[in-house]
Coordinates of C-alpha atoms in Angstrom, one line a residue:
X1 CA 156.8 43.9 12.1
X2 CA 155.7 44.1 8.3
X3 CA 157.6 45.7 5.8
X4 CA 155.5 48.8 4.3
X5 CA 153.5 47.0 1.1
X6 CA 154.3 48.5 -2.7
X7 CA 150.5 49.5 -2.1
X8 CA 151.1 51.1 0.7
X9 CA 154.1 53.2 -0.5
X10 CA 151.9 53.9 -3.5
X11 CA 148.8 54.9 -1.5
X12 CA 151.1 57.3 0.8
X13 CA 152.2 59.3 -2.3
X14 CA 148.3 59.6 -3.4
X15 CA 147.8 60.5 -0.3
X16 CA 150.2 63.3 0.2
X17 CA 148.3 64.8 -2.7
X18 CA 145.4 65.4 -0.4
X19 CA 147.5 66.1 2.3
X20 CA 150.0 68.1 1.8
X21 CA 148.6 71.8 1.0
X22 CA 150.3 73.1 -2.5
X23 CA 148.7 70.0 -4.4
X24 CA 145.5 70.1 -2.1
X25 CA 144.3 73.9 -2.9
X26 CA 143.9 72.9 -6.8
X27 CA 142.6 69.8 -6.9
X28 CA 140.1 70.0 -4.0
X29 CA 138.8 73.7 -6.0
X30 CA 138.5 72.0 -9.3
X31 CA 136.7 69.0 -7.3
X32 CA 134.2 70.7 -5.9
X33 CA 133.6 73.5 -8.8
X34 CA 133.0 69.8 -10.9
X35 CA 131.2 68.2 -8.0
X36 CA 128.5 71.3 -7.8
X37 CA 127.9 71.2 -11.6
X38 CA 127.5 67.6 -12.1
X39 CA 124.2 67.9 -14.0
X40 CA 125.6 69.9 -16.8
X41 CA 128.4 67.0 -17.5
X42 CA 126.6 66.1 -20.7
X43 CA 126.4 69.8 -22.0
X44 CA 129.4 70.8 -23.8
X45 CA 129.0 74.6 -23.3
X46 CA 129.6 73.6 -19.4
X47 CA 133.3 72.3 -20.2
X48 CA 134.3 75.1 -22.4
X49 CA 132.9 77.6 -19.7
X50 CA 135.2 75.6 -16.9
X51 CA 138.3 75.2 -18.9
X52 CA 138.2 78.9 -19.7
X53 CA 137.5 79.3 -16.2
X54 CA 140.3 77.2 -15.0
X55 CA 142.4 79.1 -17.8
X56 CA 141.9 82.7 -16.3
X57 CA 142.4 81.1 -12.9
X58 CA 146.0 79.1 -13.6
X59 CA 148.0 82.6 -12.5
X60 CA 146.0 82.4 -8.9
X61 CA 146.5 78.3 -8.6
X62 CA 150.8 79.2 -9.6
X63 CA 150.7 81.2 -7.2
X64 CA 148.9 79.9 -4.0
X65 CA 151.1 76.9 -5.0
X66 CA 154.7 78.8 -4.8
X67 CA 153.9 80.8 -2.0
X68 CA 153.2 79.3 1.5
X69 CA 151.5 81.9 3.3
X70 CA 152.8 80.7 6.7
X71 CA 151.5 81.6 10.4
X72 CA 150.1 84.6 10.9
X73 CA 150.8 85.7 7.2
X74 CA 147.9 83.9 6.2
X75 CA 145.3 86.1 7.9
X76 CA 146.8 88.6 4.6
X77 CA 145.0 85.8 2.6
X78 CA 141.6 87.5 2.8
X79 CA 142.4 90.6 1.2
X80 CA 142.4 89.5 -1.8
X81 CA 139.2 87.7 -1.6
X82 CA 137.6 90.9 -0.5
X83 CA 139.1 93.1 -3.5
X84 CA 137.8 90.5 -5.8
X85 CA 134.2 91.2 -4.6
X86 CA 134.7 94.7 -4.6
X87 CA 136.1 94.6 -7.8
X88 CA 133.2 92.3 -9.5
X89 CA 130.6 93.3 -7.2
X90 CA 128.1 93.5 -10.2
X91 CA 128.8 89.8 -10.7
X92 CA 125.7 87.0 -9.1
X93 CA 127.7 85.0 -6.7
X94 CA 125.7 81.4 -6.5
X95 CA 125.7 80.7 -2.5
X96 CA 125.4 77.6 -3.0
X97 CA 128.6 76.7 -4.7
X98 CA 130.8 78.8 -2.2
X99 CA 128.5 76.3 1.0
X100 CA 129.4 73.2 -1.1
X101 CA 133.1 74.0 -0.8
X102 CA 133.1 74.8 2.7
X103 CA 131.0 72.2 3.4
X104 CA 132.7 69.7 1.8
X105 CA 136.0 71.0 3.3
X106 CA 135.3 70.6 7.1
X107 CA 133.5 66.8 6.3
X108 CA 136.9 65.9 4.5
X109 CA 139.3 67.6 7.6
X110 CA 136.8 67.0 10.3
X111 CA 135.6 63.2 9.5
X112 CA 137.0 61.6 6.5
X113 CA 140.7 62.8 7.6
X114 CA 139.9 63.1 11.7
X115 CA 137.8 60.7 11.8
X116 CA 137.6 57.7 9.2
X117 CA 140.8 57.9 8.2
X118 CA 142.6 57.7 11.5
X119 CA 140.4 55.0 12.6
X120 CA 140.9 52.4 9.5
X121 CA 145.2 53.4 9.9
X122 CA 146.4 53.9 13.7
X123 CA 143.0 53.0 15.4
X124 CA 141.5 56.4 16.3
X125 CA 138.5 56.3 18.1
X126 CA 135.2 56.7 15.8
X127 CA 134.3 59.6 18.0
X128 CA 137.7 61.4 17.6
X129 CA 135.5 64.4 15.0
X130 CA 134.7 65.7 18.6
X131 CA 138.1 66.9 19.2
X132 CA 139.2 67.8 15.5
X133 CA 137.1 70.1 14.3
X134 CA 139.1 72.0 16.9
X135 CA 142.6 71.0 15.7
X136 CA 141.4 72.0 11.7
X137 CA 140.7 75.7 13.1
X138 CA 143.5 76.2 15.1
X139 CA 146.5 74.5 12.8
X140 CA 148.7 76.5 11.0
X141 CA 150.8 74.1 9.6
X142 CA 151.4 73.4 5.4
X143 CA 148.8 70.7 5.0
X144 CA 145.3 70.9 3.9
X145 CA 143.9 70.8 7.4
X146 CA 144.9 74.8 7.8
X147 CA 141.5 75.7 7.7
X148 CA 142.8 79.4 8.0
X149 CA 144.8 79.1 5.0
X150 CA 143.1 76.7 2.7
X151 CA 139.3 78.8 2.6
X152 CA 140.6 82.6 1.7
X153 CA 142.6 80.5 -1.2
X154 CA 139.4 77.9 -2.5
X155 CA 137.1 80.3 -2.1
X156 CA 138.9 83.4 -4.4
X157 CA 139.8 80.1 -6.7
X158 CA 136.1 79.4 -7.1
X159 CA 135.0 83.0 -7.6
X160 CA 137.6 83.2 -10.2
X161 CA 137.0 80.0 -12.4
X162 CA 133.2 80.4 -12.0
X163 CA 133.3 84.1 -12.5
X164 CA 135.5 84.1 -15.8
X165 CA 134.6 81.1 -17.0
X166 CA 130.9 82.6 -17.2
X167 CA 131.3 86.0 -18.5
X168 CA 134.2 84.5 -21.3
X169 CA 131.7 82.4 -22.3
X170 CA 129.1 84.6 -22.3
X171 CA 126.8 82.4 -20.1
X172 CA 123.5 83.8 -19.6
X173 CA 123.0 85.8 -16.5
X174 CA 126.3 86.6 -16.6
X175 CA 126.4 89.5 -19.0
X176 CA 129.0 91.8 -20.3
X177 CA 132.3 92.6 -20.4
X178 CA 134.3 90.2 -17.5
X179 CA 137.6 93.1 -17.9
X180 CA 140.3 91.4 -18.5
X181 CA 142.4 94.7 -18.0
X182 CA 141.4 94.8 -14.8
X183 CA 141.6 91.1 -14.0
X184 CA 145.3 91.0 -15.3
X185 CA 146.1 94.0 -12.9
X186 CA 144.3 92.3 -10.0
X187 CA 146.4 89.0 -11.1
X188 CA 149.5 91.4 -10.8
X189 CA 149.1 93.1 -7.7
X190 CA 147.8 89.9 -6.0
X191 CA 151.5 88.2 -7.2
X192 CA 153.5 91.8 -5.5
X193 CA 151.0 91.6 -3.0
X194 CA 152.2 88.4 -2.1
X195 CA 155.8 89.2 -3.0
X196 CA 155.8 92.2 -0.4
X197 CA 154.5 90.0 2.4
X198 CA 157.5 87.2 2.1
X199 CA 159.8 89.9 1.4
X200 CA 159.2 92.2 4.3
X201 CA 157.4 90.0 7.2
X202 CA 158.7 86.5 6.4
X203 CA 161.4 86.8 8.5
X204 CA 161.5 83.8 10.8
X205 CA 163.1 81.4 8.3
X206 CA 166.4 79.1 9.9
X207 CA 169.4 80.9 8.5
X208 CA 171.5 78.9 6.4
X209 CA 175.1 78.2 6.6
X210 CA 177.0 79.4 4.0
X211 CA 179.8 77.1 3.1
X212 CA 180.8 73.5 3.2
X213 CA 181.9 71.8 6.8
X214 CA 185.0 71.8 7.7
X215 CA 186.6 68.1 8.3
X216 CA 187.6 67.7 11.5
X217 CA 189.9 64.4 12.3
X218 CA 188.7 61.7 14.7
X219 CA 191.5 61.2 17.7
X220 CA 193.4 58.0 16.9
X221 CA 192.2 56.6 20.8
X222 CA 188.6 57.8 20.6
X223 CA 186.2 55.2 21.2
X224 CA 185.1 53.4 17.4
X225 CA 181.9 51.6 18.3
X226 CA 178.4 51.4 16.5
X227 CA 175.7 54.8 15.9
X228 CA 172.6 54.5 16.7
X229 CA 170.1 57.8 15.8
X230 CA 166.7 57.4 17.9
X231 CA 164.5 59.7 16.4
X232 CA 160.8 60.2 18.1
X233 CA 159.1 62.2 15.4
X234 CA 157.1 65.1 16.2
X235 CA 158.3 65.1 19.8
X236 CA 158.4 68.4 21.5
X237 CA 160.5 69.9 23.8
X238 CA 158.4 71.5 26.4
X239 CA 156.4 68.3 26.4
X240 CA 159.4 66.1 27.1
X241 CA 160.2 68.3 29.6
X242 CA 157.0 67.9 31.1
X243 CA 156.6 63.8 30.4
X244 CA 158.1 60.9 33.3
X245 CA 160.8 59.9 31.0
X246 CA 163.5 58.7 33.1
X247 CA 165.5 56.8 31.1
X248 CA 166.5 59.5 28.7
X249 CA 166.3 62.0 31.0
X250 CA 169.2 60.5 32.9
X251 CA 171.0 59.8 29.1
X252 CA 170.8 63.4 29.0
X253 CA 172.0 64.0 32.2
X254 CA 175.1 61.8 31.5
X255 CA 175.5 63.1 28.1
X256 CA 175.8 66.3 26.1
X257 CA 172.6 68.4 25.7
X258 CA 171.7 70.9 22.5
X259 CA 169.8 73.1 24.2
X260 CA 169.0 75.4 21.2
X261 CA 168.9 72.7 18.2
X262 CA 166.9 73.6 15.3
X263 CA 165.0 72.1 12.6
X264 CA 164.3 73.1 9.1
X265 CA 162.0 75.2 7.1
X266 CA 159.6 73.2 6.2
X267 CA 159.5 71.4 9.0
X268 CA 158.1 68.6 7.1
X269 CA 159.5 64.8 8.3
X270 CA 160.7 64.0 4.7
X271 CA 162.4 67.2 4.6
X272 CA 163.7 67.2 7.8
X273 CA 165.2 63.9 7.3
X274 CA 166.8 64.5 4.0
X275 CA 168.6 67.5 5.9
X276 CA 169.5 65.4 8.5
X277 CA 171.6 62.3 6.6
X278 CA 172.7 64.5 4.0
X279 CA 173.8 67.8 6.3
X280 CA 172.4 70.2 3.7
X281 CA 169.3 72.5 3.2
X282 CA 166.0 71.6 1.3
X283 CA 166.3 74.0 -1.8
X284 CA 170.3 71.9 -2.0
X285 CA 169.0 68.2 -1.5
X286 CA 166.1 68.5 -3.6
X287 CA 162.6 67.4 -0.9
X288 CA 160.7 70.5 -0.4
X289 CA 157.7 69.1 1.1
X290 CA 156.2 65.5 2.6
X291 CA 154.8 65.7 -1.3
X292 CA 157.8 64.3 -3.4
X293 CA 157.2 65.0 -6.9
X294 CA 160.8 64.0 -7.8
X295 CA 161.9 60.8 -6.2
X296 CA 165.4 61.0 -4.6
X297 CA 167.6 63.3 -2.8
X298 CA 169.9 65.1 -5.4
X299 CA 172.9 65.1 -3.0
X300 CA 175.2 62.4 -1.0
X301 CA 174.0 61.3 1.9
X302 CA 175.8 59.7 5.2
X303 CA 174.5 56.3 3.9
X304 CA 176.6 56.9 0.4
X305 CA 179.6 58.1 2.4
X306 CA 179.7 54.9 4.8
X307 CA 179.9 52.5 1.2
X308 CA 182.7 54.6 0.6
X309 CA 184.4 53.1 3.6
X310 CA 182.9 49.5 3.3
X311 CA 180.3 50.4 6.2
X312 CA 176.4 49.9 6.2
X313 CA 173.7 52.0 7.6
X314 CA 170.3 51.3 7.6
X315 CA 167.5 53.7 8.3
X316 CA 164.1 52.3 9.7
X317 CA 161.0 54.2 9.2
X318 CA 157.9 55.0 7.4
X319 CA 156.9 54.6 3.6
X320 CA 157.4 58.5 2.9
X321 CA 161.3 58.5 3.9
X322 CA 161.7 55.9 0.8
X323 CA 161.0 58.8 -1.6
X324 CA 164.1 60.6 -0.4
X325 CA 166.6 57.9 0.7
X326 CA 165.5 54.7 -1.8
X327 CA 166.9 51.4 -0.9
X328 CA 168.6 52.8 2.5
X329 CA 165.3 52.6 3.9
X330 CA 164.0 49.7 5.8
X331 CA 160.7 50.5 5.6
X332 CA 157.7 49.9 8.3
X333 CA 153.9 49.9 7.6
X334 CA 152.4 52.3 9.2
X335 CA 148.7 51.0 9.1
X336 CA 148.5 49.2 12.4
X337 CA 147.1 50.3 16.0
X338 CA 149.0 53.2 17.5
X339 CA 149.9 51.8 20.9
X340 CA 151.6 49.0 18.7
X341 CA 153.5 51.0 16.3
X342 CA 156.7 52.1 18.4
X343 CA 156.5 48.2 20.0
X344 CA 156.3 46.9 16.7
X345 CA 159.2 49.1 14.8
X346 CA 161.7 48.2 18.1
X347 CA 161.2 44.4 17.3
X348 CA 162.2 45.4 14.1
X349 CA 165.3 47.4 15.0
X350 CA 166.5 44.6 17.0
X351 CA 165.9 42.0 14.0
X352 CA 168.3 44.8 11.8
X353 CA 170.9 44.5 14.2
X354 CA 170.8 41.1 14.6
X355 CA 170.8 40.1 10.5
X356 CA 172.5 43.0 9.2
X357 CA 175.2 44.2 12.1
X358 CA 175.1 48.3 10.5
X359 CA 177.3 50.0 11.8
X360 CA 174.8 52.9 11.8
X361 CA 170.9 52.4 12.7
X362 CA 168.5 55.1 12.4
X363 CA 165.4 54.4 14.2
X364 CA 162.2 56.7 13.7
X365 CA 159.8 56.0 16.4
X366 CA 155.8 57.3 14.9
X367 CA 153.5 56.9 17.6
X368 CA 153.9 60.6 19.0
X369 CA 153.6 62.1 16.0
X370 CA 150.5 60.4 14.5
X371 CA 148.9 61.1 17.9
X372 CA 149.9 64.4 18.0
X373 CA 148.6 64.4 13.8
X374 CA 145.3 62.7 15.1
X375 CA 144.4 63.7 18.5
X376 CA 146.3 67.2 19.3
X377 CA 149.8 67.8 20.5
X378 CA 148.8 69.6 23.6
X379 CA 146.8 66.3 25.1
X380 CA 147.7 63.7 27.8
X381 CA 148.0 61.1 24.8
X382 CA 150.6 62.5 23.5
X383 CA 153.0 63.3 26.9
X384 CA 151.5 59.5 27.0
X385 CA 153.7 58.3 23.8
X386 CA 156.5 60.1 25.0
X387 CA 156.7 58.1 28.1
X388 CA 156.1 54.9 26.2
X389 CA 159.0 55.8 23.8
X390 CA 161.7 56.1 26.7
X391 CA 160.3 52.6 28.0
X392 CA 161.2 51.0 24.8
X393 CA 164.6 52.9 24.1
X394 CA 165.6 51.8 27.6
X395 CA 164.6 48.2 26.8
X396 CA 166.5 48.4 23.6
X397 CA 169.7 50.1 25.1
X398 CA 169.7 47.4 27.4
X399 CA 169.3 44.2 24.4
X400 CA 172.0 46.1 22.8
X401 CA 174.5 45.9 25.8
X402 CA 173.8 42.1 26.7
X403 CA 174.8 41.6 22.7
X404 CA 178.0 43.5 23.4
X405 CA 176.4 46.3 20.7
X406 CA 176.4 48.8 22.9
X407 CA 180.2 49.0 23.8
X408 CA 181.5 52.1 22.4
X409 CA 178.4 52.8 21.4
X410 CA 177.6 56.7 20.6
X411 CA 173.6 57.0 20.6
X412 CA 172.1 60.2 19.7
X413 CA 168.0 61.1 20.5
X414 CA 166.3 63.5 18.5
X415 CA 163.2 64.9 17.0
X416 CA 163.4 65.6 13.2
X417 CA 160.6 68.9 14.0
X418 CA 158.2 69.4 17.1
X419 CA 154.1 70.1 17.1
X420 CA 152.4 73.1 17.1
X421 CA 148.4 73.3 18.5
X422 CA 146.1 71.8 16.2
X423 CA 146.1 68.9 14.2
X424 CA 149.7 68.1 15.7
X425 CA 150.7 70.8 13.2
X426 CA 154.5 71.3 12.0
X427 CA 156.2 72.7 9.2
X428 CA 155.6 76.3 9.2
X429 CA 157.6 76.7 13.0
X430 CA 155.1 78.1 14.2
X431 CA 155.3 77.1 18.7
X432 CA 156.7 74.0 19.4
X433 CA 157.8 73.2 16.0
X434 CA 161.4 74.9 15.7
X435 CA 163.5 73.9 18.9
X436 CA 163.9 69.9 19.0
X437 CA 165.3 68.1 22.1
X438 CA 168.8 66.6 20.6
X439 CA 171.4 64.8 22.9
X440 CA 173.9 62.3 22.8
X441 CA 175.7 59.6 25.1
X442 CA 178.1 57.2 24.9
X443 CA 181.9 56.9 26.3
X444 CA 183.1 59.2 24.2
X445 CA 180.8 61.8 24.8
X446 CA 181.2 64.6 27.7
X447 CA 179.4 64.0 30.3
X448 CA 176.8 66.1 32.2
X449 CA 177.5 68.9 29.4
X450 CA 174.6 71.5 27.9
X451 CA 175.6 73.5 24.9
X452 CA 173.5 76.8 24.7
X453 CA 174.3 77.9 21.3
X454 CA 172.1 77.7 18.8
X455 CA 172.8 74.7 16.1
X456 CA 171.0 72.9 13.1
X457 CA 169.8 69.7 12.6
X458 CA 172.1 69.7 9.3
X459 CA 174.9 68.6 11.8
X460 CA 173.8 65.1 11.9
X461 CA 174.9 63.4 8.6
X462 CA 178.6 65.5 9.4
X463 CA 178.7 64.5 12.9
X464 CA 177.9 61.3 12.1
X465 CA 180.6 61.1 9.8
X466 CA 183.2 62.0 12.1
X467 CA 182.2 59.3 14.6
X468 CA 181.9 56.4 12.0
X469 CA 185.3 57.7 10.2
X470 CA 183.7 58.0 6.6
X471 CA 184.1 61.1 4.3
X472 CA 181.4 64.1 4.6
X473 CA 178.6 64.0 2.3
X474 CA 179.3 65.6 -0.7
X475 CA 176.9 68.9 0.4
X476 CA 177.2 68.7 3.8
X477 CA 177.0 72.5 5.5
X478 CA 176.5 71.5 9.0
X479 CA 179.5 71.9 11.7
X480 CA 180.9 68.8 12.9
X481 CA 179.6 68.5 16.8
X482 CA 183.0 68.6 18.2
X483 CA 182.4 69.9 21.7
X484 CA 180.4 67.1 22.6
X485 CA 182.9 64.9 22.5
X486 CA 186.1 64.0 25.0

């Protein structure tokens, strides 16, 4: 299994600029306003007219880029867009640089991204545009494939830059007065506008916990063997429930079941792992979004507390999780077929265990997620991956116990966030995005119990900690999950 390339973990963070949505609404409208007007390159009137374009427009881009608009809040989106055309409704819109955008947005979702894209990395079919162009106009997650949100915001962008830009210049068919006092109230009540909605109908947001967790002591007899933290990313609960997984269906039988565990706001995987192994909130740890502008949680994680106590843990996964966690990352390319990917990352799991004995091993398994990303959460292929993950954890479980790993082992299986409809769509928590199946097992752990009430994935890193005997991370908020142990 190779290790994720330098080029690789540079070409993820590129493209996180085209796929997550903040960075994609401003570079993809300055793209195309620049694509459309490629003939007038050489005239130098064209780049004063776009920069004072892109000047009038920066309030707009600030703001589509703080705010998320999320679920059915974006649907408020096209307001604006018609108050601008009502406003400026003497101003000659040019048709053809409003189709170019569009146009250009569903071949970049549709093909390059649906298509091209997942063919060359997991080994989509060449035909897979079929099915997308579906998944683009349902999501309603925080990339750039939200059709819904991304063409009320490019579109008002364009009108703006083009529009100003014009009429400051004076351009020529573009006469008079652009009126800036009425511009700067639209930029004003556009920003309350916006304020209002988040305030007053943004209400679905995880609540946080307020204060620190409480150390809990470990019981002198309880069992002191290994963690191990299987994590199938972007695995729902409904379709677990619904997929032949008998393995970890009879874990969870024997186990302790959170029935009501929750992920994050955003539900984002880089996000929801840095919650996870440091027990703390995004706007605390620092990763906000898949997009890491900043590289490196600001907080203590579980792998800085085990140091503390002369421990290792290791976290395999993808290229992105190394912008939060660094060097505690063993890292896994993710360019390779997608009914290889969860085979390939268990050989490598074993090989950790085998050369580096951690005492805690996260393992993030990809292949349901990049299905769910590539062909639809809501599809046979991805029950399909599902069912091929319990195969391999069974496998695994079973290496571990003929090594003598597994004795007093605690093992906990998770998803870091589930998928909504469309293009496997999570962060917003829209359906199928905010509940996660979470259970343990081992000998220490109750057996055949289900805990109802509700919990957050920010009990991980502090649970963890409890089990491995290491100090909490130095932010931790979660609650120690006490009652699923003897």
């Amino acid at each position: 299994m190779k290790k994720a390339s330098g080029f690789e973990i540079i070409a993820a963070r590129c493209w996180n600029l085209l796929n997550e949505g903040k960075p994609f609404t401003p570079i993809f409208t300055i793209g195309v306003y620049a694509l459309y007007h490629m003939n007038a390159w050489g005239d130098g009137s064209f780049w004063e007219r776009f920069g004072l374009g892109l000047l009038a427009a920066l309030p707009l881009f600030a703001l589509y880029f703080y705010y998320d608009f999320p679920l059915f809040l974006r649907n408020y989106l096209w307001f604006p867009v018609v108050a601008a055309l009502l406003l400026w409704r003497d101003t000659a819109l040019d048709p053809g640089l409003y189709a170019l955008g569009i146009g250009l947005f569903l071949f970049f979702t549709i093909y390059f991204w649906g298509t091209f894209y997942y063919h060359l990395r997991i080994g989509t079919s060449w035909w897979n545009f079929k099915r997308f162009w579906k998944l683009v106009l349902k999501n309603s997650d925080s990339t750039s494939g939200n059709a819904q949100e991304q063409l009320p915001k490019f579109l008002l962008l364009l009108f703006a830059v083009d529009t100003a830009g014009a009429k400051w210049a004076g351009t020529p068919g573009q006469p008079g007065d652009f009126g800036w006092g009425t511009y700067i109230w639209f930029v004003l009540g556009t920003a309350v506008y916006a304020w209002v909605l988040h305030r007053y109908l943004f209400d679905w947001k995880p609540k946080e916990i307020p204060g620190y967790t409480e150390p809990v002591a470990r019981p002198s007899d309880a069992p002191g063997g290994k963690v191990f933290v299987l994590v199938i990313d972007g695995m729902r609960k409904d379709r677990f429930e619904e997929a032949n997984a008998p393995f970890l269906k009879r874990w969870r039988a024997e186990g302790t079941e959170y029935t009501q565990m929750e992920t994050v706001y955003p539900a984002r995987t880089v996000v929801c792992f840095s919650s996870m192994f440091t027990g703390t909130y995004p706007r605390e740890h620092g990763i906000t979004s898949n997009m890491v502008w900043k590289l490196g949680i600001k907080v203590e994680s579980i792998f800085d507390s085990l140091r503390k106590v002369g421990k290792r843990g290791r976290l395999l996964g993808i290229a992105h999780l190394i912008d939060s966690m660094g060097g505690d990352v063993e890292s896994v390319t993710a360019v390779m077929h997608n009914d290889k990917a969860d085979r390939n990352i268990m050989e490598r799991a074993k090989l950790i265990v085998e050369e580096q004995h951690p005492e805690l091993l996260v393992v993030q398994f990809i292949a349901t997620d990049q299905t769910g990303h590539s062909m639809g959460a809501l599809y046979e292929e991805y029950r399909q991956k599902i069912e091929e993950a319990d195969v391999l954890i069974a496998e695994f479980a079973g290496w571990l116990a003929q090594r003598g790993d597994a004795e007093n082992a605690t093992f906990i299986v998770c998803a870091d966030h589930g998928q909504a409809d469309g293009i496997g769509g999570h962060g917003h928590l829209d359906e199928g995005e905010r509940y996660v199946p979470f259970f343990l097992y081992g000998p220490g752990v109750r057996q055949g119990v289900k805990i109802d009430a509700k919990h957050s994935l920010v009990s991980v890193a502090p649970t963890l900690s409890y089990l491995l005997g290491a100090p909490l991370p130095s932010h931790s908020r979660g609650p120690v999950l006490t009652d699923a142990f003897q």
